[in-house]
PDB file of C-alpha atoms in Angstrom:
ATOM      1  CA  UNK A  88      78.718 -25.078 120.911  1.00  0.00           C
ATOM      2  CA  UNK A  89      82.546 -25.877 121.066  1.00  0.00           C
ATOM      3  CA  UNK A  90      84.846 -25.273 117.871  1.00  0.00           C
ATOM      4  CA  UNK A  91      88.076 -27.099 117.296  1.00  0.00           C
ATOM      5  CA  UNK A  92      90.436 -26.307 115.155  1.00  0.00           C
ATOM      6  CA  UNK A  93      93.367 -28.639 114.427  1.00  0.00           C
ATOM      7  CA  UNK A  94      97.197 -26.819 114.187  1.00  0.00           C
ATOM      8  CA  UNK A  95      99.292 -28.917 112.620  1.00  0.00           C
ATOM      9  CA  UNK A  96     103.490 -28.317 113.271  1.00  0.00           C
ATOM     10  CA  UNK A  97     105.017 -30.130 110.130  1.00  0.00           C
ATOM     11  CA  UNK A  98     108.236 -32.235 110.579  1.00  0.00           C
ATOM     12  CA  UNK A  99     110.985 -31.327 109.729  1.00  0.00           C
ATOM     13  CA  UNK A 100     112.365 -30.916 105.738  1.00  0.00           C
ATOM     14  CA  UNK A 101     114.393 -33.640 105.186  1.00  0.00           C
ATOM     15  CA  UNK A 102     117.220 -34.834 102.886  1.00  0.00           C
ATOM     16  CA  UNK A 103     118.670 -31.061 102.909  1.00  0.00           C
ATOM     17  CA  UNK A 104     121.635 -30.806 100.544  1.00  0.00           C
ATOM     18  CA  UNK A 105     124.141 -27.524 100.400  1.00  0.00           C
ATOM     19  CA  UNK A 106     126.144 -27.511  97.024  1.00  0.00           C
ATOM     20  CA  UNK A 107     128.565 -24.699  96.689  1.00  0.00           C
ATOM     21  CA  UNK A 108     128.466 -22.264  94.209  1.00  0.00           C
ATOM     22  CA  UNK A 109     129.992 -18.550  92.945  1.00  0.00           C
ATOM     23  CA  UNK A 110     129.800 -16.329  95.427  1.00  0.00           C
ATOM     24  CA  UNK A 111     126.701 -18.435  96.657  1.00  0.00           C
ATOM     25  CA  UNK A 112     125.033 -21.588  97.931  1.00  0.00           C
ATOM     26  CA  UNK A 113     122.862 -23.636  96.945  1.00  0.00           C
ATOM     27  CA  UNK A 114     120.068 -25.297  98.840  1.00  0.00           C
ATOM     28  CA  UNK A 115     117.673 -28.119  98.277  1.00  0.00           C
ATOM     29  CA  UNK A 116     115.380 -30.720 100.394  1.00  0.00           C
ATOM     30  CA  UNK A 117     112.805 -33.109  99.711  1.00  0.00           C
ATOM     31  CA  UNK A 118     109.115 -30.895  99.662  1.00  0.00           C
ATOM     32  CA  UNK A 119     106.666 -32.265 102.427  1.00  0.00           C
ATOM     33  CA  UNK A 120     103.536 -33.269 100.531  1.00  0.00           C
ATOM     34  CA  UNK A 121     101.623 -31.706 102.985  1.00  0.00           C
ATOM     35  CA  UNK A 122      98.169 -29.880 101.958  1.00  0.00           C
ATOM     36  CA  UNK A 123      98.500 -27.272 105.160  1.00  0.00           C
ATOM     37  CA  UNK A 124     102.324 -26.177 104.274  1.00  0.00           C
ATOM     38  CA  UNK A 125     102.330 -23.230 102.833  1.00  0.00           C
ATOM     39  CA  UNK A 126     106.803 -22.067 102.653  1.00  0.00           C
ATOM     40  CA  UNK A 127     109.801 -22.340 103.959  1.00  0.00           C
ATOM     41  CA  UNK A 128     112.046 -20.729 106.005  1.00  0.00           C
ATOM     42  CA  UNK A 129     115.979 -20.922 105.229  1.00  0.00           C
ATOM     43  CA  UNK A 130     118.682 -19.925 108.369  1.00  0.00           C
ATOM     44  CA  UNK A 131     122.204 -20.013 107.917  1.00  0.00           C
ATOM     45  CA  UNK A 132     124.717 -19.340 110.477  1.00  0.00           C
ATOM     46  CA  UNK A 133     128.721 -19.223 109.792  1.00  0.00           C
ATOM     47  CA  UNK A 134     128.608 -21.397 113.462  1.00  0.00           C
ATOM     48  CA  UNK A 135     127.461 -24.969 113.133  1.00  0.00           C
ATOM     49  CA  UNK A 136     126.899 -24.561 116.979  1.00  0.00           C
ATOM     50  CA  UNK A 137     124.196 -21.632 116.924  1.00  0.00           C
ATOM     51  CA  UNK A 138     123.524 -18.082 115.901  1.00  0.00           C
ATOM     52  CA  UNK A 139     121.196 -19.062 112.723  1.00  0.00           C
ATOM     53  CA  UNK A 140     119.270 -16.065 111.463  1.00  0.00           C
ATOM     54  CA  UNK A 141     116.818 -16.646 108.673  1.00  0.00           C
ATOM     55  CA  UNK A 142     117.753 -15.362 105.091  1.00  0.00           C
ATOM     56  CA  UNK A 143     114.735 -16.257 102.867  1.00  0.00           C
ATOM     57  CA  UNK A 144     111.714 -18.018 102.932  1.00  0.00           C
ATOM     58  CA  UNK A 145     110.145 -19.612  99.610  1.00  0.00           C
ATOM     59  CA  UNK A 146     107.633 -21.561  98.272  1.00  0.00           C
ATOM     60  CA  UNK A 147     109.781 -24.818  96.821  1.00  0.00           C
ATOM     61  CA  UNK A 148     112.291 -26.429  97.973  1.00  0.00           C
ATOM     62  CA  UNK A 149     115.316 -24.547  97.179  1.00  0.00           C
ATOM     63  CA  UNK A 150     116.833 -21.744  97.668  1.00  0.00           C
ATOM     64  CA  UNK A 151     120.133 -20.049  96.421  1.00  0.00           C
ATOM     65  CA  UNK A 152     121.995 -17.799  99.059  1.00  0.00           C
ATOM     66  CA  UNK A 153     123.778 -15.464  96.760  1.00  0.00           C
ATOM     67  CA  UNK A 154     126.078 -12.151  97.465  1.00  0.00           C
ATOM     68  CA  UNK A 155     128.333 -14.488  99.980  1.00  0.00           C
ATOM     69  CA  UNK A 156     131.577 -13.435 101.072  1.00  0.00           C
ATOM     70  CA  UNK A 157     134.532 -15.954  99.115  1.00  0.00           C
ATOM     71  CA  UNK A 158     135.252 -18.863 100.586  1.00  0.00           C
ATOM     72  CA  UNK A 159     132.904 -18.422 103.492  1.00  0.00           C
ATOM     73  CA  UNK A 160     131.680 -21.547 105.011  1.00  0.00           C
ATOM     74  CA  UNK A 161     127.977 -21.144 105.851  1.00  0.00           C
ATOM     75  CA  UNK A 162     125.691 -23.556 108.024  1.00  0.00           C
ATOM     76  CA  UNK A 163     122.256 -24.121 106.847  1.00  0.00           C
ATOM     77  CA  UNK A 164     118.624 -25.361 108.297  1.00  0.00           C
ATOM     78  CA  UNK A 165     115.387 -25.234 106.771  1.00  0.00           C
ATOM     79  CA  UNK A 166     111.824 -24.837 108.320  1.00  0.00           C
ATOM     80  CA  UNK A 167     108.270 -25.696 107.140  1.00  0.00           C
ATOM     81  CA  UNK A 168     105.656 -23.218 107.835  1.00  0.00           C
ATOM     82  CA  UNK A 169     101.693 -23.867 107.622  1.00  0.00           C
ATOM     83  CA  UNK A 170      99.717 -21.601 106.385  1.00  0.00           C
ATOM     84  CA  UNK A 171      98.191 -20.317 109.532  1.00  0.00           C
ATOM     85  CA  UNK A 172     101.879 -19.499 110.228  1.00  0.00           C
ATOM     86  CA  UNK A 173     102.979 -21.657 112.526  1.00  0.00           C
ATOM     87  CA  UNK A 174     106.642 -23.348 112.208  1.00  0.00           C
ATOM     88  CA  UNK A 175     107.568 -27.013 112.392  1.00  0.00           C
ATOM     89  CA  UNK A 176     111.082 -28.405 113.242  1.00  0.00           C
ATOM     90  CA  UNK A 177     114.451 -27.289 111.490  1.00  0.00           C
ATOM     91  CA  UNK A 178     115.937 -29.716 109.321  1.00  0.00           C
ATOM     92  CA  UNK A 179     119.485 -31.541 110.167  1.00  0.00           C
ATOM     93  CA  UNK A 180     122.467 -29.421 109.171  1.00  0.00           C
ATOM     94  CA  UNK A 181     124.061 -28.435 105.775  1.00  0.00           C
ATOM     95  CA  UNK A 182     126.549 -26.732 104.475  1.00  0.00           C
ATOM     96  CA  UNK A 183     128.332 -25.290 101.690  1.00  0.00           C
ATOM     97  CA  UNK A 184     131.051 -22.517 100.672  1.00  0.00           C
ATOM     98  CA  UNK A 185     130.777 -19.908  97.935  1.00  0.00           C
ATOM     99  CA  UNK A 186     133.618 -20.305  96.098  1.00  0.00           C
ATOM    100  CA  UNK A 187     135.555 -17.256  94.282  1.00  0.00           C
ATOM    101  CA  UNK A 188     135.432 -16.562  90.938  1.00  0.00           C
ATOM    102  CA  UNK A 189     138.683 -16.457  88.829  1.00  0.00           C
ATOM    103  CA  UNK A 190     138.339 -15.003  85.392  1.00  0.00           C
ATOM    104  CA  UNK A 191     140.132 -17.244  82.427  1.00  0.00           C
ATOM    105  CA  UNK A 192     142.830 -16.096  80.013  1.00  0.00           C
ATOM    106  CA  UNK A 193     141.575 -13.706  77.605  1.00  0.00           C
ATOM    107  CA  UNK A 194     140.978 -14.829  74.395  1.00  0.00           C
ATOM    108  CA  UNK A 195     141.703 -13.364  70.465  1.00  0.00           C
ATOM    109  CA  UNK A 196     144.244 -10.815  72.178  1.00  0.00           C
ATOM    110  CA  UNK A 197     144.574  -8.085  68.962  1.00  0.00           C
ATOM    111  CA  UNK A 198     147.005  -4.999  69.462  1.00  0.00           C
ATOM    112  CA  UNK A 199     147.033  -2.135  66.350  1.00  0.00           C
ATOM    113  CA  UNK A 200     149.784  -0.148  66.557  1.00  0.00           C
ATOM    114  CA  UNK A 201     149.801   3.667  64.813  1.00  0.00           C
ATOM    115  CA  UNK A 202     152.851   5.962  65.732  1.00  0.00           C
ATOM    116  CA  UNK A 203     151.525   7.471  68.586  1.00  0.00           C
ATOM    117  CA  UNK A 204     149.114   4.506  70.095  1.00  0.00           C
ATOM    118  CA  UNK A 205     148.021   1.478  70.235  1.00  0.00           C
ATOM    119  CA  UNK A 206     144.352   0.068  70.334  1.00  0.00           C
ATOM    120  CA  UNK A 207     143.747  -3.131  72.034  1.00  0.00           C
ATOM    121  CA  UNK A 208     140.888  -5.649  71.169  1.00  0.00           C
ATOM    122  CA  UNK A 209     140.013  -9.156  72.768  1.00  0.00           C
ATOM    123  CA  UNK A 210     136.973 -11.445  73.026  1.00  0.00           C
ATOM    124  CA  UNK A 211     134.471 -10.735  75.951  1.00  0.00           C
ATOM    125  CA  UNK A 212     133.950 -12.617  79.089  1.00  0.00           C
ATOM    126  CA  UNK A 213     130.713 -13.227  79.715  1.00  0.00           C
ATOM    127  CA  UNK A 214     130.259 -13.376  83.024  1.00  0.00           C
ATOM    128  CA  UNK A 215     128.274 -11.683  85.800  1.00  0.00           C
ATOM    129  CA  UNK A 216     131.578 -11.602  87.912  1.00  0.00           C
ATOM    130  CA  UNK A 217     133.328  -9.195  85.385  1.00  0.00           C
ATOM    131  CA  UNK A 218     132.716  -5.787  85.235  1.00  0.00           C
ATOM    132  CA  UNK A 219     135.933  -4.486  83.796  1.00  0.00           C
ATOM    133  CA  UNK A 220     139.249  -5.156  82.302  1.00  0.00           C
ATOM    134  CA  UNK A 221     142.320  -3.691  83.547  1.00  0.00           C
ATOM    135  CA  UNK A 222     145.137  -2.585  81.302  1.00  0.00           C
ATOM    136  CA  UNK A 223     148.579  -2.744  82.908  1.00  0.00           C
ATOM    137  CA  UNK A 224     152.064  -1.841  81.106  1.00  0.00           C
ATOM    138  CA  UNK A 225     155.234  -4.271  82.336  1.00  0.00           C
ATOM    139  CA  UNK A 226     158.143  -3.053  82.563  1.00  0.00           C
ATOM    140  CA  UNK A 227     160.697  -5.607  84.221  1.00  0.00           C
ATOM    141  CA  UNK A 228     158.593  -7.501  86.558  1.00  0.00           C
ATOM    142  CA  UNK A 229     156.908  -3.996  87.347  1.00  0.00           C
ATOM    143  CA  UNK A 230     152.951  -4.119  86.357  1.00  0.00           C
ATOM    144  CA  UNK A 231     151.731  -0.718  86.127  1.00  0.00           C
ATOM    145  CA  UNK A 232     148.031   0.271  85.387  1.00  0.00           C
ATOM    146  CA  UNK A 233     147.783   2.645  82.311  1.00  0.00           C
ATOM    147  CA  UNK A 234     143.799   1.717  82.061  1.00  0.00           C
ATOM    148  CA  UNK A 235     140.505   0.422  82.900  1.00  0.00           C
ATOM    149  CA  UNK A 236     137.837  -0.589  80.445  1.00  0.00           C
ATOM    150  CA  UNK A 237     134.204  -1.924  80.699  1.00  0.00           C
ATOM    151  CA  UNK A 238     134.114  -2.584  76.770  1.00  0.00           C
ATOM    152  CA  UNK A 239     136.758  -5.329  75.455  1.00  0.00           C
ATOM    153  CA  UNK A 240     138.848  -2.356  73.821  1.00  0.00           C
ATOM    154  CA  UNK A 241     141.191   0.164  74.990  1.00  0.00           C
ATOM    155  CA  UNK A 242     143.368   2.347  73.294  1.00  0.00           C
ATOM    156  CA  UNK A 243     146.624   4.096  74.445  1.00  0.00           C
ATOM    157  CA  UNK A 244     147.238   7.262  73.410  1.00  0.00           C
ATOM    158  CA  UNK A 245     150.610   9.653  73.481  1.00  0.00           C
ATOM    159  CA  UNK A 246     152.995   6.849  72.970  1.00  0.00           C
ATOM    160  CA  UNK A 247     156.927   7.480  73.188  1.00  0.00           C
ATOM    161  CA  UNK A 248     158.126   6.145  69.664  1.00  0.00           C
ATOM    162  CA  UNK A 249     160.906   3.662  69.994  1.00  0.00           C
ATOM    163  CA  UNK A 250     160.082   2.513  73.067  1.00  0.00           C
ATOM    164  CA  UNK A 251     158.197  -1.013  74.242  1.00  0.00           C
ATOM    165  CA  UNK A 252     154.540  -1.286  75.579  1.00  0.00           C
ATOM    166  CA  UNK A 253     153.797  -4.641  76.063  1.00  0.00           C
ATOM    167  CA  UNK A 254     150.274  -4.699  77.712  1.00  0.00           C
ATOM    168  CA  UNK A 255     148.674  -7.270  79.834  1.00  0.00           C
ATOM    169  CA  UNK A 256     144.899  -6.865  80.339  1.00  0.00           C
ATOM    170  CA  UNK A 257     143.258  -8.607  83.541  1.00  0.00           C
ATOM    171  CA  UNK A 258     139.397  -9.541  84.023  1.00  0.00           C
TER     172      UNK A 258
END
């Protein structure tokens, strides 16, 4: 008695689309209805000519690259795989740059003064790009850091009276 066992390769993804993002790229391509495909396998290279190492491998078909450096300019191909593990054809080339975030204007800028300080209040940024605010004193066209806050207040204390702080906080 002979067994044989079919192994199916699947073509290639098709229709693969990079759209740049925030520090990331994003990836889609049309899914192959296939019963025996069980993932695929992303590779990106930063050389549309070679070097493509694979960073992920998922179920559907897409796939965010995140933690990119800024405006890198990443190549991209995609591979089915079947379920017994065995890898069809890579998918035409993509690609995509992750852009850099630039924090906007802050907004609802309030400044208390006392006689010796001044607290400092101003709407949030929500974003998962910000992790602090940065407190700088001008003095000319001299920016000096007098602070750092991860809260959207700050308050500076032992103040010279009679003399000008005008602060400018930075995302």
């Amino acid at each position: 008695m002979q067994i044989f066992v079919t192994q199916y390769k699947p073509a290639a993804p098709k229709h693969l689309v990079a759209e740049d993002g925030l520090h990331n790229v994003a990836l889609h391509w049309d899914a192959l209805p296939l019963p025996y495909v069980k993932q695929y396998q992303i590779y990106r290279s930063k050389d549309e000519r070679g070097g493509f190492v694979r960073v992920g491998t998922v179920t559907t078909n897409q796939f965010i690259d995140r933690g990119l450096e800024v405006d890198g300019k990443y190549f991209y191909r995609v591979a089915a795989e079947t379920r017994q593990g065995y890898e069809g054809a890579t998918s035409m080339l993509a690609s995509g740059t992750s852009k850099k975030y630039t924090p906007p204007p802050l907004e609802s800028v309030q400044v208390e003064p006392s006689s010796w300080q001044i607290k400092m209040t101003w709407k949030p940024i929500e974003s998962e790009f910000v992790s602090s605010y940065i407190i700088y004193q001008k003095d000319g066209n001299i920016f000096t850091k007098i602070g750092e806050a991860i809260t959207p207040e700050f308050t500076k204390e032992a103040l010279t009276s009679s003399m000008k702080y005008p602060p400018h906080i930075a995302a």
